[in-house]
Amino acid sequence: MASTESSTYEGFTAEERAAMKEHGQELKKAARRGSRADKVVEAAQDVLTKIAEMQESDRIMAERVHAVIKANAPMLSPRLWYGMPAYALNGKVVCFFQSAEKFKARYATLGFSDLAKLDEDAMWATGFALTEVTAEVEARIAVLVKNAVS
């Protein structure tokens, strides 16, 4: 197969490399933590710290998403995942918030892993663009996270 300029692999972006580096640091930090209870508490604090560091528009959305997830799926444990706030069940990420700033995107994303029970027919959404978190959006997120862990 002939290679064309448009199909040439350019490698990972600087943002992707930074996310992978953050993930490695997260794994090392988690391995150094003490008891399971300490790990859960410290991981939750890491998420709140990461949210606090976000630019204002992303921070406001991430705070609301965090509150909705905690209220509607309290069995999910907050943790960082590739430098993003994420929510895990039995140590495996079910959903995450990706700020627009993280990958220089025009919108933030609420994403779900394949562990989320969102299956609907032969095709369903696993990522949702967020430009603001209104009461209507909060209600939709609540339904999604409840379904994801049902």
PDB file of C-alpha atoms in Angstrom:
ATOM      1  CA  MET A   1       0.000   0.000   0.000  1.00  0.00           C
ATOM      2  CA  ALA A   2       1.419   3.360  -0.998  1.00  0.00           C
ATOM      3  CA  SER A   3       1.843   5.872   1.781  1.00  0.00           C
ATOM      4  CA  THR A   4       0.406   9.321   1.295  1.00  0.00           C
ATOM      5  CA  GLU A   5       1.299  12.440   3.172  1.00  0.00           C
ATOM      6  CA  SER A   6      -2.161  12.608   4.778  1.00  0.00           C
ATOM      7  CA  SER A   7      -1.856   9.073   6.194  1.00  0.00           C
ATOM      8  CA  THR A   8       1.629   9.510   7.647  1.00  0.00           C
ATOM      9  CA  TYR A   9       1.703   8.863  11.378  1.00  0.00           C
ATOM     10  CA  GLU A  10       2.763  12.015  13.175  1.00  0.00           C
ATOM     11  CA  GLY A  11       2.972  10.514  16.663  1.00  0.00           C
ATOM     12  CA  PHE A  12       1.242  11.674  19.791  1.00  0.00           C
ATOM     13  CA  THR A  13       0.434  15.324  20.350  1.00  0.00           C
ATOM     14  CA  ALA A  14       2.109  17.202  23.180  1.00  0.00           C
ATOM     15  CA  GLU A  15      -1.210  17.068  25.069  1.00  0.00           C
ATOM     16  CA  GLU A  16      -1.482  13.294  24.615  1.00  0.00           C
ATOM     17  CA  ARG A  17       2.112  12.786  25.795  1.00  0.00           C
ATOM     18  CA  ALA A  18       1.409  14.985  28.839  1.00  0.00           C
ATOM     19  CA  ALA A  19      -1.719  12.937  29.649  1.00  0.00           C
ATOM     20  CA  MET A  20       0.257   9.690  29.434  1.00  0.00           C
ATOM     21  CA  LYS A  21       2.940  11.144  31.701  1.00  0.00           C
ATOM     22  CA  GLU A  22       0.264  12.210  34.198  1.00  0.00           C
ATOM     23  CA  HIS A  23      -1.197   8.704  34.144  1.00  0.00           C
ATOM     24  CA  GLY A  24       2.202   7.210  34.958  1.00  0.00           C
ATOM     25  CA  GLN A  25       2.568   9.616  37.878  1.00  0.00           C
ATOM     26  CA  GLU A  26      -0.954   8.734  39.077  1.00  0.00           C
ATOM     27  CA  LEU A  27      -0.088   5.030  39.084  1.00  0.00           C
ATOM     28  CA  LYS A  28       3.139   5.615  41.025  1.00  0.00           C
ATOM     29  CA  LYS A  29       1.351   7.837  43.553  1.00  0.00           C
ATOM     30  CA  ALA A  30      -1.419   5.251  44.046  1.00  0.00           C
ATOM     31  CA  ALA A  31       1.150   2.494  44.594  1.00  0.00           C
ATOM     32  CA  ARG A  32       2.832   4.523  47.374  1.00  0.00           C
ATOM     33  CA  ARG A  33      -0.391   5.161  49.277  1.00  0.00           C
ATOM     34  CA  GLY A  34      -1.233   3.229  52.439  1.00  0.00           C
ATOM     35  CA  SER A  35      -4.486   1.427  53.200  1.00  0.00           C
ATOM     36  CA  ARG A  36      -7.409   1.151  50.807  1.00  0.00           C
ATOM     37  CA  ALA A  37      -9.321   3.759  52.822  1.00  0.00           C
ATOM     38  CA  ASP A  38      -6.364   6.168  52.583  1.00  0.00           C
ATOM     39  CA  LYS A  39      -6.171   5.588  48.829  1.00  0.00           C
ATOM     40  CA  VAL A  40      -9.862   6.395  48.337  1.00  0.00           C
ATOM     41  CA  VAL A  41      -9.719   9.579  50.433  1.00  0.00           C
ATOM     42  CA  GLU A  42      -6.500  10.806  48.836  1.00  0.00           C
ATOM     43  CA  ALA A  43      -7.722   9.987  45.314  1.00  0.00           C
ATOM     44  CA  ALA A  44     -10.916  11.962  45.957  1.00  0.00           C
ATOM     45  CA  GLN A  45      -8.827  14.906  47.155  1.00  0.00           C
ATOM     46  CA  ASP A  46      -6.655  14.649  44.024  1.00  0.00           C
ATOM     47  CA  VAL A  47      -9.816  14.996  41.908  1.00  0.00           C
ATOM     48  CA  LEU A  48     -10.961  18.083  43.816  1.00  0.00           C
ATOM     49  CA  THR A  49      -7.492  19.604  43.483  1.00  0.00           C
ATOM     50  CA  LYS A  50      -7.435  18.920  39.725  1.00  0.00           C
ATOM     51  CA  ILE A  51     -10.885  20.498  39.336  1.00  0.00           C
ATOM     52  CA  ALA A  52      -9.772  23.572  41.316  1.00  0.00           C
ATOM     53  CA  GLU A  53      -6.809  24.014  38.929  1.00  0.00           C
ATOM     54  CA  MET A  54      -9.026  24.181  35.820  1.00  0.00           C
ATOM     55  CA  GLN A  55      -9.838  27.394  33.996  1.00  0.00           C
ATOM     56  CA  GLU A  56     -13.086  28.928  35.211  1.00  0.00           C
ATOM     57  CA  SER A  57     -15.544  27.618  32.591  1.00  0.00           C
ATOM     58  CA  ASP A  58     -14.202  24.055  32.825  1.00  0.00           C
ATOM     59  CA  ARG A  59     -13.972  24.252  36.626  1.00  0.00           C
ATOM     60  CA  ILE A  60     -17.614  25.307  36.993  1.00  0.00           C
ATOM     61  CA  MET A  61     -18.767  22.418  34.783  1.00  0.00           C
ATOM     62  CA  ALA A  62     -16.467  19.891  36.471  1.00  0.00           C
ATOM     63  CA  GLU A  63     -17.709  20.918  39.929  1.00  0.00           C
ATOM     64  CA  ARG A  64     -21.326  20.398  38.843  1.00  0.00           C
ATOM     65  CA  VAL A  65     -20.564  17.084  37.122  1.00  0.00           C
ATOM     66  CA  HIS A  66     -18.707  15.911  40.233  1.00  0.00           C
ATOM     67  CA  ALA A  67     -21.648  16.833  42.482  1.00  0.00           C
ATOM     68  CA  VAL A  68     -24.182  15.113  40.207  1.00  0.00           C
ATOM     69  CA  ILE A  69     -22.120  11.921  40.009  1.00  0.00           C
ATOM     70  CA  LYS A  70     -21.554  11.806  43.779  1.00  0.00           C
ATOM     71  CA  ALA A  71     -25.280  12.347  44.437  1.00  0.00           C
ATOM     72  CA  ASN A  72     -26.551   9.840  41.880  1.00  0.00           C
ATOM     73  CA  ALA A  73     -23.874   7.152  41.859  1.00  0.00           C
ATOM     74  CA  PRO A  74     -22.237   7.273  45.317  1.00  0.00           C
ATOM     75  CA  MET A  75     -20.716   3.838  44.733  1.00  0.00           C
ATOM     76  CA  LEU A  76     -18.336   5.417  42.210  1.00  0.00           C
ATOM     77  CA  SER A  77     -14.985   6.469  43.673  1.00  0.00           C
ATOM     78  CA  PRO A  78     -13.389   9.659  42.356  1.00  0.00           C
ATOM     79  CA  ARG A  79      -9.830   9.284  41.049  1.00  0.00           C
ATOM     80  CA  LEU A  80      -7.571  10.813  38.447  1.00  0.00           C
ATOM     81  CA  TRP A  81      -7.267   9.090  35.097  1.00  0.00           C
ATOM     82  CA  TYR A  82      -4.777  10.511  32.593  1.00  0.00           C
ATOM     83  CA  GLY A  83      -4.956  13.750  34.568  1.00  0.00           C
ATOM     84  CA  MET A  84      -8.746  13.954  34.324  1.00  0.00           C
ATOM     85  CA  PRO A  85     -11.380  13.627  37.049  1.00  0.00           C
ATOM     86  CA  ALA A  86     -12.783  10.112  36.730  1.00  0.00           C
ATOM     87  CA  TYR A  87     -15.163   7.896  38.659  1.00  0.00           C
ATOM     88  CA  ALA A  88     -14.452   4.215  39.179  1.00  0.00           C
ATOM     89  CA  LEU A  89     -16.274   1.128  40.330  1.00  0.00           C
ATOM     90  CA  ASN A  90     -14.057  -1.539  41.904  1.00  0.00           C
ATOM     91  CA  GLY A  91     -10.990   0.347  40.676  1.00  0.00           C
ATOM     92  CA  LYS A  92     -12.113   0.517  37.017  1.00  0.00           C
ATOM     93  CA  VAL A  93     -13.089   3.825  35.431  1.00  0.00           C
ATOM     94  CA  VAL A  94     -16.757   4.070  34.449  1.00  0.00           C
ATOM     95  CA  CYS A  95     -16.904   7.761  33.508  1.00  0.00           C
ATOM     96  CA  PHE A  96     -14.675  10.827  33.321  1.00  0.00           C
ATOM     97  CA  PHE A  97     -14.693  14.580  32.744  1.00  0.00           C
ATOM     98  CA  GLN A  98     -12.294  15.940  30.146  1.00  0.00           C
ATOM     99  CA  SER A  99     -11.848  19.698  30.259  1.00  0.00           C
ATOM    100  CA  ALA A 100     -11.823  21.607  26.985  1.00  0.00           C
ATOM    101  CA  GLU A 101      -8.452  23.031  27.952  1.00  0.00           C
ATOM    102  CA  LYS A 102      -6.844  19.586  28.358  1.00  0.00           C
ATOM    103  CA  PHE A 103      -6.669  18.857  24.629  1.00  0.00           C
ATOM    104  CA  LYS A 104      -7.379  22.382  23.390  1.00  0.00           C
ATOM    105  CA  ALA A 105     -10.881  21.375  22.328  1.00  0.00           C
ATOM    106  CA  ARG A 106     -13.830  23.700  21.858  1.00  0.00           C
ATOM    107  CA  TYR A 107     -15.914  21.852  24.457  1.00  0.00           C
ATOM    108  CA  ALA A 108     -15.505  19.722  27.570  1.00  0.00           C
ATOM    109  CA  THR A 109     -16.520  16.060  27.437  1.00  0.00           C
ATOM    110  CA  LEU A 110     -18.329  13.707  29.775  1.00  0.00           C
ATOM    111  CA  GLY A 111     -17.158  10.274  28.677  1.00  0.00           C
ATOM    112  CA  PHE A 112     -18.071   6.726  29.631  1.00  0.00           C
ATOM    113  CA  SER A 113     -15.946   3.582  29.383  1.00  0.00           C
ATOM    114  CA  ASP A 114     -17.154   0.254  28.056  1.00  0.00           C
ATOM    115  CA  LEU A 115     -17.982  -0.720  31.662  1.00  0.00           C
ATOM    116  CA  ALA A 116     -20.854   1.786  31.696  1.00  0.00           C
ATOM    117  CA  LYS A 117     -24.158   0.042  31.162  1.00  0.00           C
ATOM    118  CA  LEU A 118     -25.462   2.474  28.566  1.00  0.00           C
ATOM    119  CA  ASP A 119     -26.139  -0.201  25.939  1.00  0.00           C
ATOM    120  CA  GLU A 120     -29.063   0.627  23.707  1.00  0.00           C
ATOM    121  CA  ASP A 121     -29.762  -1.460  20.597  1.00  0.00           C
ATOM    122  CA  ALA A 122     -26.747  -1.834  18.302  1.00  0.00           C
ATOM    123  CA  MET A 123     -25.344   1.690  18.820  1.00  0.00           C
ATOM    124  CA  TRP A 124     -25.193   4.167  21.718  1.00  0.00           C
ATOM    125  CA  ALA A 125     -23.302   7.269  22.761  1.00  0.00           C
ATOM    126  CA  THR A 126     -20.376   7.064  25.186  1.00  0.00           C
ATOM    127  CA  GLY A 127     -19.200  10.676  24.993  1.00  0.00           C
ATOM    128  CA  PHE A 128     -21.121  13.899  25.475  1.00  0.00           C
ATOM    129  CA  ALA A 129     -19.968  17.431  24.629  1.00  0.00           C
ATOM    130  CA  LEU A 130     -20.532  19.977  27.398  1.00  0.00           C
ATOM    131  CA  THR A 131     -20.564  23.734  26.924  1.00  0.00           C
ATOM    132  CA  GLU A 132     -22.389  24.460  30.185  1.00  0.00           C
ATOM    133  CA  VAL A 133     -24.093  22.468  32.916  1.00  0.00           C
ATOM    134  CA  THR A 134     -27.645  23.698  33.314  1.00  0.00           C
ATOM    135  CA  ALA A 135     -30.366  22.101  35.463  1.00  0.00           C
ATOM    136  CA  GLU A 136     -31.519  20.177  32.371  1.00  0.00           C
ATOM    137  CA  VAL A 137     -27.990  18.926  31.685  1.00  0.00           C
ATOM    138  CA  GLU A 138     -27.591  17.909  35.341  1.00  0.00           C
ATOM    139  CA  ALA A 139     -30.777  15.847  35.068  1.00  0.00           C
ATOM    140  CA  ARG A 140     -29.493  14.122  31.920  1.00  0.00           C
ATOM    141  CA  ILE A 141     -26.128  13.393  33.578  1.00  0.00           C
ATOM    142  CA  ALA A 142     -27.943  11.963  36.609  1.00  0.00           C
ATOM    143  CA  VAL A 143     -29.867   9.532  34.393  1.00  0.00           C
ATOM    144  CA  LEU A 144     -26.701   8.544  32.512  1.00  0.00           C
ATOM    145  CA  VAL A 145     -24.636   7.805  35.628  1.00  0.00           C
ATOM    146  CA  LYS A 146     -27.484   5.914  37.270  1.00  0.00           C
ATOM    147  CA  ASN A 147     -27.825   3.777  34.128  1.00  0.00           C
ATOM    148  CA  ALA A 148     -24.053   3.383  33.874  1.00  0.00           C
ATOM    149  CA  VAL A 149     -23.888   1.624  37.246  1.00  0.00           C
ATOM    150  CA  SER A 150     -27.233  -0.172  37.197  1.00  0.00           C
TER     151      SER A 150
END
